[in-house]
Short mmCIF file of C-alpha atoms in Angstrom, two decimals:
data_model
loop_
_atom_site.label_atom_id
_atom_site.label_comp_id
_atom_site.label_asym_id
_atom_site.label_seq_id
_atom_site.Cartn_x
_atom_site.Cartn_y
_atom_site.Cartn_z
CA MET I 8 19.43 -2.76 0.53
CA THR I 9 19.63 -2.40 -3.20
CA ALA I 10 17.81 0.23 -5.14
CA ILE I 11 15.63 -2.39 -6.69
CA MET I 12 14.56 -3.65 -3.28
CA ILE I 13 13.67 -0.15 -2.23
CA LEU I 14 11.60 0.22 -5.42
CA GLY I 15 9.70 -3.05 -4.58
CA LEU I 16 9.12 -1.79 -0.92
CA VAL I 17 7.80 1.50 -2.23
CA ALA I 18 5.67 -0.22 -4.84
CA ALA I 19 4.23 -2.63 -2.06
CA GLY I 20 3.72 0.44 0.25
CA LEU I 21 1.75 2.43 -2.44
CA THR I 22 -0.47 -0.56 -3.40
CA THR I 23 -1.28 -0.96 0.33
CA VAL I 24 -1.91 2.61 1.64
CA ALA I 25 -3.93 3.23 -1.63
CA PHE I 26 -6.99 1.67 0.18
CA ILE I 27 -6.84 4.11 3.13
CA PRO I 28 -8.49 7.02 1.11
CA GLN I 29 -11.19 4.52 -0.20
CA VAL I 30 -11.96 3.38 3.40
CA HIS I 31 -12.10 7.02 4.53
CA LYS I 32 -14.34 8.13 1.73
CA THR I 33 -16.78 5.23 2.29
CA TRP I 34 -16.76 5.70 5.95
CA LYS I 35 -17.53 9.50 5.56
CA THR I 36 -20.26 9.06 2.71
CA LYS I 37 -21.68 5.84 4.27
CA SER I 38 -22.11 5.03 0.50
CA ALA I 39 -20.70 1.99 -1.20
CA LYS I 40 -23.09 1.71 -3.98
CA ASP I 41 -20.50 2.09 -6.84
CA LEU I 42 -18.05 -0.30 -5.25
CA SER I 43 -17.94 -3.79 -6.86
CA LEU I 44 -18.57 -6.53 -4.26
CA GLY I 45 -17.14 -8.99 -6.75
CA MET I 46 -13.86 -7.05 -6.88
CA TYR I 47 -13.37 -6.90 -3.18
CA LEU I 48 -14.29 -10.61 -2.77
CA ILE I 49 -11.77 -11.65 -5.48
CA PHE I 50 -9.21 -9.16 -4.34
CA THR I 51 -9.41 -10.06 -0.70
CA SER I 52 -8.99 -13.72 -1.47
CA GLY I 53 -5.85 -12.93 -3.61
CA VAL I 54 -4.52 -10.98 -0.69
CA VAL I 55 -5.11 -13.99 1.57
CA LEU I 56 -3.10 -16.17 -0.77
CA TRP I 57 -0.32 -13.53 -0.93
CA LEU I 58 -0.13 -13.54 2.84
CA ILE I 59 0.11 -17.34 2.97
CA TYR I 60 2.75 -17.11 0.17
CA GLY I 61 4.78 -14.50 2.23
CA ILE I 62 4.42 -16.61 5.34
CA LEU I 63 5.62 -19.91 3.52
CA ARG I 64 8.52 -17.91 2.06
CA LYS I 65 9.20 -16.03 5.31
CA ASP I 66 9.14 -12.74 3.37
CA ILE I 67 8.51 -10.01 5.82
CA PRO I 68 7.71 -7.19 3.19
CA ILE I 69 5.13 -9.42 1.53
CA ILE I 70 3.65 -10.49 4.87
CA ALA I 71 3.50 -6.96 6.20
CA ALA I 72 1.97 -5.36 3.09
CA ASN I 73 -0.62 -7.94 2.59
CA ALA I 74 -1.73 -8.07 6.29
CA VAL I 75 -2.33 -4.33 6.10
CA THR I 76 -4.17 -4.63 2.73
CA LEU I 77 -6.19 -7.47 4.04
CA SER I 78 -7.34 -5.45 7.03
CA LEU I 79 -8.39 -2.51 4.85
CA THR I 80 -10.21 -4.66 2.12
CA LEU I 81 -11.99 -6.45 4.79
CA VAL I 82 -13.28 -3.11 6.31
CA LEU I 83 -14.38 -2.16 2.73
CA LEU I 84 -16.14 -5.60 2.19
CA TYR I 85 -17.83 -4.84 5.62
CA PHE I 86 -18.92 -1.39 4.48
CA LYS I 87 -20.06 -2.80 1.10
CA ILE I 88 -22.36 -5.34 2.77
CA PHE I 89 -23.37 -3.09 5.85
CA TYR I 90 -24.27 0.07 3.62
CA LYS I 91 -26.38 -2.01 1.28
CA GLU I 92 -28.98 0.28 -0.30
CA MET D 16 7.06 -25.33 -10.60
CA THR D 17 6.76 -25.51 -6.94
CA ALA D 18 3.44 -25.34 -4.95
CA ILE D 19 4.62 -22.06 -3.50
CA MET D 20 5.20 -20.57 -6.91
CA ILE D 21 1.71 -21.83 -8.04
CA LEU D 22 0.23 -20.19 -4.96
CA GLY D 23 2.01 -16.90 -5.85
CA LEU D 24 0.85 -17.06 -9.48
CA VAL D 25 -2.85 -17.67 -8.36
CA ALA D 26 -2.57 -14.80 -5.74
CA ALA D 27 -1.16 -12.48 -8.46
CA GLY D 28 -3.86 -13.71 -10.85
CA LEU D 29 -6.72 -12.93 -8.31
CA THR D 30 -5.47 -9.52 -7.34
CA THR D 31 -5.23 -8.68 -11.05
CA VAL D 32 -8.62 -10.06 -12.42
CA ALA D 33 -10.32 -8.50 -9.35
CA PHE D 34 -10.47 -5.27 -11.06
CA ILE D 35 -12.52 -6.59 -13.94
CA PRO D 36 -15.78 -6.71 -11.98
CA GLN D 37 -15.25 -3.06 -11.01
CA VAL D 38 -14.50 -1.93 -14.52
CA HIS D 39 -17.75 -3.88 -15.61
CA LYS D 40 -19.87 -2.41 -13.02
CA THR D 41 -18.74 1.14 -13.41
CA TRP D 42 -19.02 0.88 -17.19
CA LYS D 43 -22.63 -0.46 -16.90
CA THR D 44 -23.74 2.06 -14.13
CA LYS D 45 -21.77 4.98 -15.61
CA SER D 46 -21.49 5.93 -11.83
CA ALA D 47 -18.11 6.16 -10.14
CA LYS D 48 -19.13 8.58 -7.35
CA ASP D 49 -18.28 6.29 -4.45
CA LEU D 50 -14.81 5.27 -5.93
CA SER D 51 -12.01 7.09 -4.40
CA LEU D 52 -9.93 9.14 -6.89
CA GLY D 53 -7.12 9.10 -4.22
CA MET D 54 -7.03 5.35 -4.07
CA TYR D 55 -6.89 4.75 -7.82
CA LEU D 56 -3.97 7.41 -8.16
CA ILE D 57 -2.03 5.88 -5.40
CA PHE D 58 -2.76 2.41 -6.55
CA THR D 59 -1.90 2.99 -10.11
CA SER D 60 1.40 4.76 -9.19
CA GLY D 61 2.17 1.67 -7.00
CA VAL D 62 1.44 -0.61 -10.11
CA VAL D 63 3.65 1.30 -12.27
CA LEU D 64 6.58 0.92 -9.84
CA TRP D 65 5.82 -2.90 -9.55
CA LEU D 66 6.04 -3.04 -13.33
CA ILE D 67 9.29 -1.28 -13.47
CA TYR D 68 10.42 -3.61 -10.59
CA GLY D 69 9.41 -6.63 -12.51
CA ILE D 70 11.21 -5.44 -15.68
CA LEU D 71 14.36 -4.70 -13.83
CA ARG D 72 14.18 -8.14 -12.26
CA LYS D 73 13.19 -9.70 -15.60
CA ASP D 74 10.32 -11.40 -13.55
CA ILE D 75 7.63 -12.35 -16.09
CA PRO D 76 4.78 -13.01 -13.62
CA ILE D 77 5.15 -9.54 -11.88
CA ILE D 78 5.41 -7.91 -15.35
CA ALA D 79 2.33 -9.73 -16.76
CA ALA D 80 0.25 -9.19 -13.47
CA ASN D 81 0.96 -5.52 -13.15
CA ALA D 82 0.66 -4.74 -16.95
CA VAL D 83 -2.88 -6.17 -16.73
CA THR D 84 -3.76 -4.45 -13.48
CA LEU D 85 -2.16 -1.12 -14.88
CA SER D 86 -4.60 -1.24 -17.85
CA LEU D 87 -7.56 -1.96 -15.57
CA THR D 88 -6.84 0.68 -13.04
CA LEU D 89 -6.27 3.32 -15.84
CA VAL D 90 -9.68 2.58 -17.29
CA LEU D 91 -11.03 2.99 -13.74
CA LEU D 92 -9.27 6.25 -13.40
CA TYR D 93 -10.66 7.35 -16.81
CA PHE D 94 -14.13 6.48 -15.79
CA LYS D 95 -13.77 8.19 -12.20
CA ILE D 96 -12.65 11.39 -13.97
CA PHE D 97 -14.95 11.07 -16.99
CA TYR D 98 -18.20 10.14 -15.04
CA LYS D 99 -17.45 13.25 -12.62
CA GLU D 100 -21.08 14.06 -11.26
#
């Protein structure tokens, strides 16, 4: 595995796990008022396309990163809609 | 350009422009309380690595998408810190 591949995997890892603190904060505060529904709808559709892209190219890192990101952004979408106030 | 490449470009485009509605909402409401500082710190570092990855691989779509995403997430980081309440 080349240094550049490792860099790509770390980048993918960071932009995936980044959503965990947001899920935790929103779950704890039960407040999603400041989160943009538009952002999470657009971002989630982009992640779905990345997932299809990864599957078509049989690219495991892209599939893995976007499957995790998709589950996290779907949770945030659920919170955003569910904690409507 | 193959259909799969177009799919990748659209996915990159969506996961990039997705941050615009969040920047707009936070700028309008001047409220970033519900945004997770941890998320944007981790996500921004991941985007920086993606940018370096794209430069090393001379991959224009990855460079372009992550340069735009970086500017948007830096604005959100600034808002999150600046609108501290």
